[in-house]
PDB file of C-alpha atoms in Angstrom:
ATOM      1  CA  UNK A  17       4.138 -25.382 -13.784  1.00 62.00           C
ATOM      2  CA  UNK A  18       3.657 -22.527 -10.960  1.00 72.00           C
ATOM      3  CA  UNK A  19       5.732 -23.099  -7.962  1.00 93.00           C
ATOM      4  CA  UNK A  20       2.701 -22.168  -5.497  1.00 96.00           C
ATOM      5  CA  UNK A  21      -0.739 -22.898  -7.103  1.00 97.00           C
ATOM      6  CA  UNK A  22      -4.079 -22.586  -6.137  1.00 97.00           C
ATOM      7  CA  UNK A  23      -7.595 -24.148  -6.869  1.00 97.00           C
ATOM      8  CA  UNK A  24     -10.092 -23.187  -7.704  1.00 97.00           C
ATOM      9  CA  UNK A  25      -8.838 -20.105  -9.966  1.00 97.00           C
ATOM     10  CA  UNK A  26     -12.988 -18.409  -9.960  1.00 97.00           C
ATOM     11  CA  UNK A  27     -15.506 -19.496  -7.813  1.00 97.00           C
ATOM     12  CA  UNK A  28     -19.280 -18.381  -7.629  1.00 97.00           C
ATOM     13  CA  UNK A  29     -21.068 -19.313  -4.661  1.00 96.00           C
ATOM     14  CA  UNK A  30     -24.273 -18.507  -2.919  1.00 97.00           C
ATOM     15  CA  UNK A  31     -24.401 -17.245   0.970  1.00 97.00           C
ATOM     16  CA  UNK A  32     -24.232 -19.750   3.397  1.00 97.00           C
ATOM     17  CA  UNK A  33     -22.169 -22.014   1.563  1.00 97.00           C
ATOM     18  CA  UNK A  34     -18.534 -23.546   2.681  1.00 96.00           C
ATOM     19  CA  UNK A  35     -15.946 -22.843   0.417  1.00 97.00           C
ATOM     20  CA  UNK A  36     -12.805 -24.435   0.378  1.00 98.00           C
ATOM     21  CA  UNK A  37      -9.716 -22.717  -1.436  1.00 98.00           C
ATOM     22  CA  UNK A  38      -6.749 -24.847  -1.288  1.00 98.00           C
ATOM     23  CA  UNK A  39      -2.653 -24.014  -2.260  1.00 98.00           C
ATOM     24  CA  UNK A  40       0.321 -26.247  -3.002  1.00 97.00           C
ATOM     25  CA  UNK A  41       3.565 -25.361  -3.204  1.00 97.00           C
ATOM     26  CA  UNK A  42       6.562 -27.237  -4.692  1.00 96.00           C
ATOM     27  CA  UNK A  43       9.333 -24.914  -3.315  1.00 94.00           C
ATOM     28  CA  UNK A  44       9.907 -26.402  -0.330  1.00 94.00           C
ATOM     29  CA  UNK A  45       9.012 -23.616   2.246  1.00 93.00           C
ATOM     30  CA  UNK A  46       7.917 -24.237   5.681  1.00 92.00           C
ATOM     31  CA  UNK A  47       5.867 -20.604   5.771  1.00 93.00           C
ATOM     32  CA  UNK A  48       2.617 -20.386   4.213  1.00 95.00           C
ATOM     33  CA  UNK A  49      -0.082 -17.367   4.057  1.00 94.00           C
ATOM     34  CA  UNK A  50      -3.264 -16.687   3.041  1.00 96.00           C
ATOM     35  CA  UNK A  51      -4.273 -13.279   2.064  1.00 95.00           C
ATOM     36  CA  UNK A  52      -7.256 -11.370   1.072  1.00 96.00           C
ATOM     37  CA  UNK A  53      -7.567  -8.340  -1.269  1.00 95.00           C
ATOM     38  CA  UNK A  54     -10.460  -6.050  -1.920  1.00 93.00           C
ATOM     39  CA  UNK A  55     -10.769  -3.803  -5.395  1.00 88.00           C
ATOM     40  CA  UNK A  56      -8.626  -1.088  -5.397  1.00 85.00           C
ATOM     41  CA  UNK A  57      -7.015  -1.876  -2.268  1.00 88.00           C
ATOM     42  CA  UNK A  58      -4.133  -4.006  -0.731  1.00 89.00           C
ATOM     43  CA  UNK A  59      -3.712  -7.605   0.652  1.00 90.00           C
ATOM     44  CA  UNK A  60      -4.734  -8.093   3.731  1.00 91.00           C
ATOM     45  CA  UNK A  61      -3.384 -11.371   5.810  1.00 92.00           C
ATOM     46  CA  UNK A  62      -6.145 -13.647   7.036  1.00 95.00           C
ATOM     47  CA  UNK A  63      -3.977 -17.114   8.427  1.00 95.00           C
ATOM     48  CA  UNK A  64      -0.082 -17.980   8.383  1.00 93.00           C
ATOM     49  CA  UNK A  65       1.880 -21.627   9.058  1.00 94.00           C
ATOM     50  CA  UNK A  66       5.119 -21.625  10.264  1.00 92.00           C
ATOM     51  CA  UNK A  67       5.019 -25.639   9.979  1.00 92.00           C
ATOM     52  CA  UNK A  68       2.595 -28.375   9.807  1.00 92.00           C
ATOM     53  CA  UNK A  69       1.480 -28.245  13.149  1.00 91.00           C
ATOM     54  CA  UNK A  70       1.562 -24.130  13.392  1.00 93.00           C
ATOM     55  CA  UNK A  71      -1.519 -22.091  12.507  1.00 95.00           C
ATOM     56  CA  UNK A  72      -1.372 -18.413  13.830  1.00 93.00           C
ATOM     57  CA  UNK A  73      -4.751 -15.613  13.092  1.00 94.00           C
ATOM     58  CA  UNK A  74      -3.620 -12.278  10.916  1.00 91.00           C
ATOM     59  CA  UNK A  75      -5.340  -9.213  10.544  1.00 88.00           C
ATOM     60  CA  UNK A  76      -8.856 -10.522   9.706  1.00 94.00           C
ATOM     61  CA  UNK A  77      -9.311 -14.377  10.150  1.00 95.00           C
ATOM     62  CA  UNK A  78     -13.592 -13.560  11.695  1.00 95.00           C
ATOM     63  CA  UNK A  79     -15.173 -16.319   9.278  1.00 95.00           C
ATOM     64  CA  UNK A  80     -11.878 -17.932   7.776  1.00 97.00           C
ATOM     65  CA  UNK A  81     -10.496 -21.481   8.978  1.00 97.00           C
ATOM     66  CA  UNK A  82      -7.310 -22.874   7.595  1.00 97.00           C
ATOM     67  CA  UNK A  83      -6.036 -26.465   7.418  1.00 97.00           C
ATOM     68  CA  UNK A  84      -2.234 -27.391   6.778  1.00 97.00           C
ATOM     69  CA  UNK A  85      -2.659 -31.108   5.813  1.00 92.00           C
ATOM     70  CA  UNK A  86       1.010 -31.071   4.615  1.00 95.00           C
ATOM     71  CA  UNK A  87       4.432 -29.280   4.428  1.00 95.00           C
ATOM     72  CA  UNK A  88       3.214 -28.346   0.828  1.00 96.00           C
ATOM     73  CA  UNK A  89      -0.515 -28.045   1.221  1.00 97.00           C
ATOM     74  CA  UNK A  90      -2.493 -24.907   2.911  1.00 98.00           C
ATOM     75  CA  UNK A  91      -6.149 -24.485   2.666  1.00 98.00           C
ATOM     76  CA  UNK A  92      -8.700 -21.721   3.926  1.00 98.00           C
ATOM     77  CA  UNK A  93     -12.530 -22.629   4.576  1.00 98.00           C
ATOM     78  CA  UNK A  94     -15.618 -19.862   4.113  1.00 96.00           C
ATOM     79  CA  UNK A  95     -17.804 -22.575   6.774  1.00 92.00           C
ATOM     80  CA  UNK A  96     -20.979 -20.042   6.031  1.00 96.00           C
ATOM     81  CA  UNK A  97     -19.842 -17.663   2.859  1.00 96.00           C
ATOM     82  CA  UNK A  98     -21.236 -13.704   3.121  1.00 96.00           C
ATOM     83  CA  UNK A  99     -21.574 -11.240   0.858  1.00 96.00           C
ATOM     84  CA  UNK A 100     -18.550  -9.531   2.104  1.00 96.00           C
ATOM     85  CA  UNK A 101     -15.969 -12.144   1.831  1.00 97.00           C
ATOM     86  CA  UNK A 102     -16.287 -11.489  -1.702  1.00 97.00           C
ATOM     87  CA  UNK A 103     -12.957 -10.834  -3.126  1.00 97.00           C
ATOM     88  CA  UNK A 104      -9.134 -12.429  -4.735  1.00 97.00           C
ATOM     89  CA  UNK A 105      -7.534 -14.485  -2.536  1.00 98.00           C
ATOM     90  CA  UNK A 106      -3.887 -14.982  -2.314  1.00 97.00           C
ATOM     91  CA  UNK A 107      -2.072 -18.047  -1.154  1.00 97.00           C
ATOM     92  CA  UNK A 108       1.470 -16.742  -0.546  1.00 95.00           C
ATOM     93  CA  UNK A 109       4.795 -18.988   0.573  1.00 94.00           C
ATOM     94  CA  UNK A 110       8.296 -17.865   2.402  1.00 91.00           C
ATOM     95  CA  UNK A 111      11.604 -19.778   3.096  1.00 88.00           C
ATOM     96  CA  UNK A 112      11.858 -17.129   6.213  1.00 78.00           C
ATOM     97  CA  UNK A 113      14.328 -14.990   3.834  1.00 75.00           C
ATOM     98  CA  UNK A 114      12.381 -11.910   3.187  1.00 77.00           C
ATOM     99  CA  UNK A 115      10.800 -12.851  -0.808  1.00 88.00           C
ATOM    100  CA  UNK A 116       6.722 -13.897  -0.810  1.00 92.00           C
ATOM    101  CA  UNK A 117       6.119 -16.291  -3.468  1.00 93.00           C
ATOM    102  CA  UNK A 118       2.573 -15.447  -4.288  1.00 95.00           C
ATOM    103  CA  UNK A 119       0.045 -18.230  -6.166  1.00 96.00           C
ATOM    104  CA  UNK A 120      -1.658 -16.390  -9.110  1.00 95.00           C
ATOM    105  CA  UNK A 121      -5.005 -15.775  -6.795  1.00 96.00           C
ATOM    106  CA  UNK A 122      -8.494 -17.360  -6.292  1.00 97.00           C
ATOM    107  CA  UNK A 123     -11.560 -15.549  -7.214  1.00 97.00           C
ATOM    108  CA  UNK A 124     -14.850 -15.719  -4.831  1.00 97.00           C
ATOM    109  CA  UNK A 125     -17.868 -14.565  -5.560  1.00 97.00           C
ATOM    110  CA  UNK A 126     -20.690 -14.885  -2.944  1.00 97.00           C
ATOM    111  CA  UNK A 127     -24.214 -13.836  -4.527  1.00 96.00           C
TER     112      UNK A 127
ATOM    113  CA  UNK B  20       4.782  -3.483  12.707  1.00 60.00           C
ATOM    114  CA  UNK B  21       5.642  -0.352  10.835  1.00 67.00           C
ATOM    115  CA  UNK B  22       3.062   1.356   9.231  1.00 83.00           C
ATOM    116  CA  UNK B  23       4.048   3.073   5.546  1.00 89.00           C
ATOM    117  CA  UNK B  24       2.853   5.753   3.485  1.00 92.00           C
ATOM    118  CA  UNK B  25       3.088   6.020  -0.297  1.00 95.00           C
ATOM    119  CA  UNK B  26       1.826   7.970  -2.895  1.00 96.00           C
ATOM    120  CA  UNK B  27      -1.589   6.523  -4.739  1.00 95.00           C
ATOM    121  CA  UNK B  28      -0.856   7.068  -7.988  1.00 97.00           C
ATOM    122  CA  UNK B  29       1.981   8.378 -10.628  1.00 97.00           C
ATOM    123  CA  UNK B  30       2.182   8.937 -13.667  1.00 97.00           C
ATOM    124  CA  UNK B  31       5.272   8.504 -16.122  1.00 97.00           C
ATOM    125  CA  UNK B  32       6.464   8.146 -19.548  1.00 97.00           C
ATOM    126  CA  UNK B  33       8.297   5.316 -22.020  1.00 97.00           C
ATOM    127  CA  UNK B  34      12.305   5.724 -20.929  1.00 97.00           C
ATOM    128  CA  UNK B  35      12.024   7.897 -18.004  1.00 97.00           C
ATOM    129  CA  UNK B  36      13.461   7.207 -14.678  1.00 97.00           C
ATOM    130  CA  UNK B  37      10.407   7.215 -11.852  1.00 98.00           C
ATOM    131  CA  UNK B  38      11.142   6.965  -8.200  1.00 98.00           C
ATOM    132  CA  UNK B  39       8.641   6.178  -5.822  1.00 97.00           C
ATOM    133  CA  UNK B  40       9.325   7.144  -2.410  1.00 96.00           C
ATOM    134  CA  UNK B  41       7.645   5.251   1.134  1.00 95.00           C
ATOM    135  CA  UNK B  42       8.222   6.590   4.655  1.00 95.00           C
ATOM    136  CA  UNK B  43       8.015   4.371   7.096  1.00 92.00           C
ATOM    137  CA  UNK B  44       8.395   6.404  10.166  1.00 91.00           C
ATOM    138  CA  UNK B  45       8.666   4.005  13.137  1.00 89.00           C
ATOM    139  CA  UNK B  46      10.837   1.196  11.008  1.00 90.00           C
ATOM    140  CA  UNK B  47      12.556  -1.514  13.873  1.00 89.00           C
ATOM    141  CA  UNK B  48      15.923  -1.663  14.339  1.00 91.00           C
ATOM    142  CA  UNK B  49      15.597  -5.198  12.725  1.00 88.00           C
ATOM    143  CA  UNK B  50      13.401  -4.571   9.912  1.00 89.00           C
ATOM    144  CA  UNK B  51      13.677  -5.054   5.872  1.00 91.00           C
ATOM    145  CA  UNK B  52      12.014  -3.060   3.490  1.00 92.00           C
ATOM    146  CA  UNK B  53      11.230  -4.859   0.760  1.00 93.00           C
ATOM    147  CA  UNK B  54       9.256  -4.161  -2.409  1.00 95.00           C
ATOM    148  CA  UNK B  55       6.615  -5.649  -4.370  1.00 96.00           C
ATOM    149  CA  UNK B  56       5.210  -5.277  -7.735  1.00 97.00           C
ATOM    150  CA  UNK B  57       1.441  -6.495  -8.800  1.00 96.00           C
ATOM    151  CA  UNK B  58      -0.425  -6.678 -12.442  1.00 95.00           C
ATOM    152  CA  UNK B  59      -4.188  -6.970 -12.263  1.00 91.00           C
ATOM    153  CA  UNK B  60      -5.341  -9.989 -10.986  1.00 87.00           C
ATOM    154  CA  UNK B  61      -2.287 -11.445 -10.556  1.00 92.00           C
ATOM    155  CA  UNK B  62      -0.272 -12.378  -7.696  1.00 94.00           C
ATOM    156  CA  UNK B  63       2.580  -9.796  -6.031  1.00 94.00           C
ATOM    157  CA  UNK B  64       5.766 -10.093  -7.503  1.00 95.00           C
ATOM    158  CA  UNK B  65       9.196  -9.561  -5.007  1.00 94.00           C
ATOM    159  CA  UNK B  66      11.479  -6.562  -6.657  1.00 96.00           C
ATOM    160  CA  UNK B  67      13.936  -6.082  -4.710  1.00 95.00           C
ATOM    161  CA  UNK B  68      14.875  -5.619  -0.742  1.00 94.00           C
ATOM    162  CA  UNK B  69      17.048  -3.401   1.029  1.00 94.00           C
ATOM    163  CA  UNK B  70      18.329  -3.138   4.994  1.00 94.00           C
ATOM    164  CA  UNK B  71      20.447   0.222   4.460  1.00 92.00           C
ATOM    165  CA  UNK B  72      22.593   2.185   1.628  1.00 92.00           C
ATOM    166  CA  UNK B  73      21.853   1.329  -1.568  1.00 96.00           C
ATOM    167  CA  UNK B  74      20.819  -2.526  -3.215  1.00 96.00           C
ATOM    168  CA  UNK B  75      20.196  -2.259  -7.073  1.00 97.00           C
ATOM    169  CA  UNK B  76      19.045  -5.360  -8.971  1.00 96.00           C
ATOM    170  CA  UNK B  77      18.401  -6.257 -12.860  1.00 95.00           C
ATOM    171  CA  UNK B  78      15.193  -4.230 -12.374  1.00 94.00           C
ATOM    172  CA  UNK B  79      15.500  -1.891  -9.461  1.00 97.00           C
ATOM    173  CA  UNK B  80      17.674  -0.235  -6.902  1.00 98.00           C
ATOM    174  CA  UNK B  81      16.455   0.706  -3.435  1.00 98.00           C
ATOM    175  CA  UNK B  82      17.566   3.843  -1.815  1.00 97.00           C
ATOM    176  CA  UNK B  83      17.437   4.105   2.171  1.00 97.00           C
ATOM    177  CA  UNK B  84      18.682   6.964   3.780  1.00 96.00           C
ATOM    178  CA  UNK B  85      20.830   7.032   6.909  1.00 96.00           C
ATOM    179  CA  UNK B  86      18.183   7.436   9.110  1.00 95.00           C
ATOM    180  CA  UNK B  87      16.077   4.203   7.253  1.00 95.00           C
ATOM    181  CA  UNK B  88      12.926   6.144   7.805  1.00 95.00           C
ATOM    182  CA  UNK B  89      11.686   6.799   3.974  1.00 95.00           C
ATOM    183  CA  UNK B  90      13.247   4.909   0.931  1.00 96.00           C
ATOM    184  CA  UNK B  91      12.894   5.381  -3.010  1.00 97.00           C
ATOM    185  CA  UNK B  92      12.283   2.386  -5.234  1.00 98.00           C
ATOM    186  CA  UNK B  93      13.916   3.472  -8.723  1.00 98.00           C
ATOM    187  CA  UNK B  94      13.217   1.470 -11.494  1.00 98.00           C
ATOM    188  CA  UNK B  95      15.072   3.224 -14.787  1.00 95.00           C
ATOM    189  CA  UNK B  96      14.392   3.367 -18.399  1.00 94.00           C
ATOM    190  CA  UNK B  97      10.699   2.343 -17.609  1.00 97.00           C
ATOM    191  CA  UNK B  98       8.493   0.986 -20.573  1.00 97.00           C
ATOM    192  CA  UNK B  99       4.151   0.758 -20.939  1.00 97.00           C
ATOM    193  CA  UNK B 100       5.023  -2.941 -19.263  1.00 96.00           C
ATOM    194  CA  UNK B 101       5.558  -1.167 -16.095  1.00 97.00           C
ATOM    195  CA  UNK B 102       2.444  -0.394 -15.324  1.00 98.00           C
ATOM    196  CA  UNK B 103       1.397  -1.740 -12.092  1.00 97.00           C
ATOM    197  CA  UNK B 104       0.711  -1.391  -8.324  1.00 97.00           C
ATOM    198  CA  UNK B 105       4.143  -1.070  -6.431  1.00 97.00           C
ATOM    199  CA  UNK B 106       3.796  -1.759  -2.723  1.00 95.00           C
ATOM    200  CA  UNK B 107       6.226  -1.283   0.442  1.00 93.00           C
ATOM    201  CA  UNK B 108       6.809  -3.404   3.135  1.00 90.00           C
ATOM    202  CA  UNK B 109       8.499  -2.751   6.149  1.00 89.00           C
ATOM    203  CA  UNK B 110       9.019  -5.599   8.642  1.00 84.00           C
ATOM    204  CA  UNK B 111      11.420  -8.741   9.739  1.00 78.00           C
ATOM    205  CA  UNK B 112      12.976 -10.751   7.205  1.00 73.00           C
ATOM    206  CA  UNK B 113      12.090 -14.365   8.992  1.00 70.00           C
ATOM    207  CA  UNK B 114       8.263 -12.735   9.146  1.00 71.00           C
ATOM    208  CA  UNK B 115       7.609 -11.627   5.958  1.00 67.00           C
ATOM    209  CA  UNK B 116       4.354 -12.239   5.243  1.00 71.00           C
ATOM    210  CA  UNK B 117       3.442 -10.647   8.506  1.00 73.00           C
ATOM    211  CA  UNK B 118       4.253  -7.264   6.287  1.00 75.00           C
ATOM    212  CA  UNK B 119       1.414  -5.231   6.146  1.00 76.00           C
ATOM    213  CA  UNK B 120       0.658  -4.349   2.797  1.00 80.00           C
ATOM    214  CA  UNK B 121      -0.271  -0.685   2.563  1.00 81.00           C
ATOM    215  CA  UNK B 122      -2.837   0.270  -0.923  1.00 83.00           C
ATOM    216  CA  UNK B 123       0.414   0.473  -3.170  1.00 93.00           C
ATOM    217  CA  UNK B 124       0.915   3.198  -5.648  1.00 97.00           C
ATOM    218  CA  UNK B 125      -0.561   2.641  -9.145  1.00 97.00           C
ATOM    219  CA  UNK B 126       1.877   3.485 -11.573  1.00 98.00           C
ATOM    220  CA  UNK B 127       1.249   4.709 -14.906  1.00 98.00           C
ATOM    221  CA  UNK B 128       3.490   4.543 -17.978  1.00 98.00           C
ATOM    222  CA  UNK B 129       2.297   6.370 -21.311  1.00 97.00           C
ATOM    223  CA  UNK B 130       3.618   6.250 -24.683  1.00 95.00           C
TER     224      UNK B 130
END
């Protein structure tokens, strides 16, 4: 089993819609990221824990929310999907040592 | 955080040595470079990190000059399973995934 997975793996969704994408993790780390990534291009970070009760913005968190129910648990929320938030999204984990453990992505697709 | 620069593409063949260089001109006196290595659709995958000198892995070995404001990712003897996006990161080791993740170079291995 992956150490960091995420659900749903492909999603299809119509605008105006909330979207959950959620991540668990069974390494243990306190960090936890969410990241974005556009064809062609490089991840982008959208929302990063620290701990349970720490929830900081990245780069471009406009129309993202994030949730950390848990030590191991780390979910982003579309509350009104667009167009343009089509992409893979990447639920990524940290022990604070330098190495990303990265979840093998989440697919949305808002028609 | 420190902004890097690769090369977008490069191309290579079955058993050759390929180095792939990033400058990251305004690197902190406290930052890691670390790199990353990602097959379509699939999560980024840690390859090695480096502070100064030389680090070599199972896979890799990191270069970093003196001056830590360029280093060369070598990866030797590569094979057609090689072919990937290679990205560079340049920041803190406790804030990893605060890293921004520049486009990557797209690496090409032919038969």
């Amino acid at each position: 089993d992956a150490d960091v997975t995420q659900t749903p793996r492909n999603r299809i969704t119509k605008t105006g819609k909330r979207i959950m994408l959620e991540c668990s993790q069974t390494k243990g780390h306190d960090r936890m990221y969410w990241y974005r990534q556009d064809p062609g291009l490089g991840l982008q970070l959208i929302y990063y824990s620290f701990d349970v009760k720490d929830i900081n913005k990245g780069e471009i968190s406009d129309g993202y929310s994030v949730s950390r129910q848990a030590q191991a648990k780390f979910s982003l929320s579309l509350e009104s999907a667009i167009p343009n938030q089509t992409a893979l999204y990447f639920c990524a984990t940290s022990s604070g040592g330098g190495e990303l453990f990265f979840g093998e992505g989440s697919r949305l697709t808002v028609l | 955080l420190a902004k890097t620069t690769q090369p977008i593409s490069m191309d290579s063949y079955e058993g050759q040595e390929v180095n792939i260089t990033c400058s990251h001109n305004n690197i902190a006196t406290n930052d890691y470079i670390t790199w990353y290595q990602q097959f379509p659709s699939q999560g980024p995958r840690f390859i090695i990190q480096g502070y100064k000198t030389k680090v070599t892995n199972e896979v890799a070995s990191l270069f970093i000059p003196a001056d830590r404001k360029s280093s060369t990712l070598s990866l030797p003897r590569v094979s057609l399973s090689d072919t990937a996006v290679y990205y560079c990161l340049v920041g803190g080791r406790t804030n990893a995934g605060k890293s921004t993740f520049g486009d990557g170079t797209t690496l090409t291995v032919k038969p």
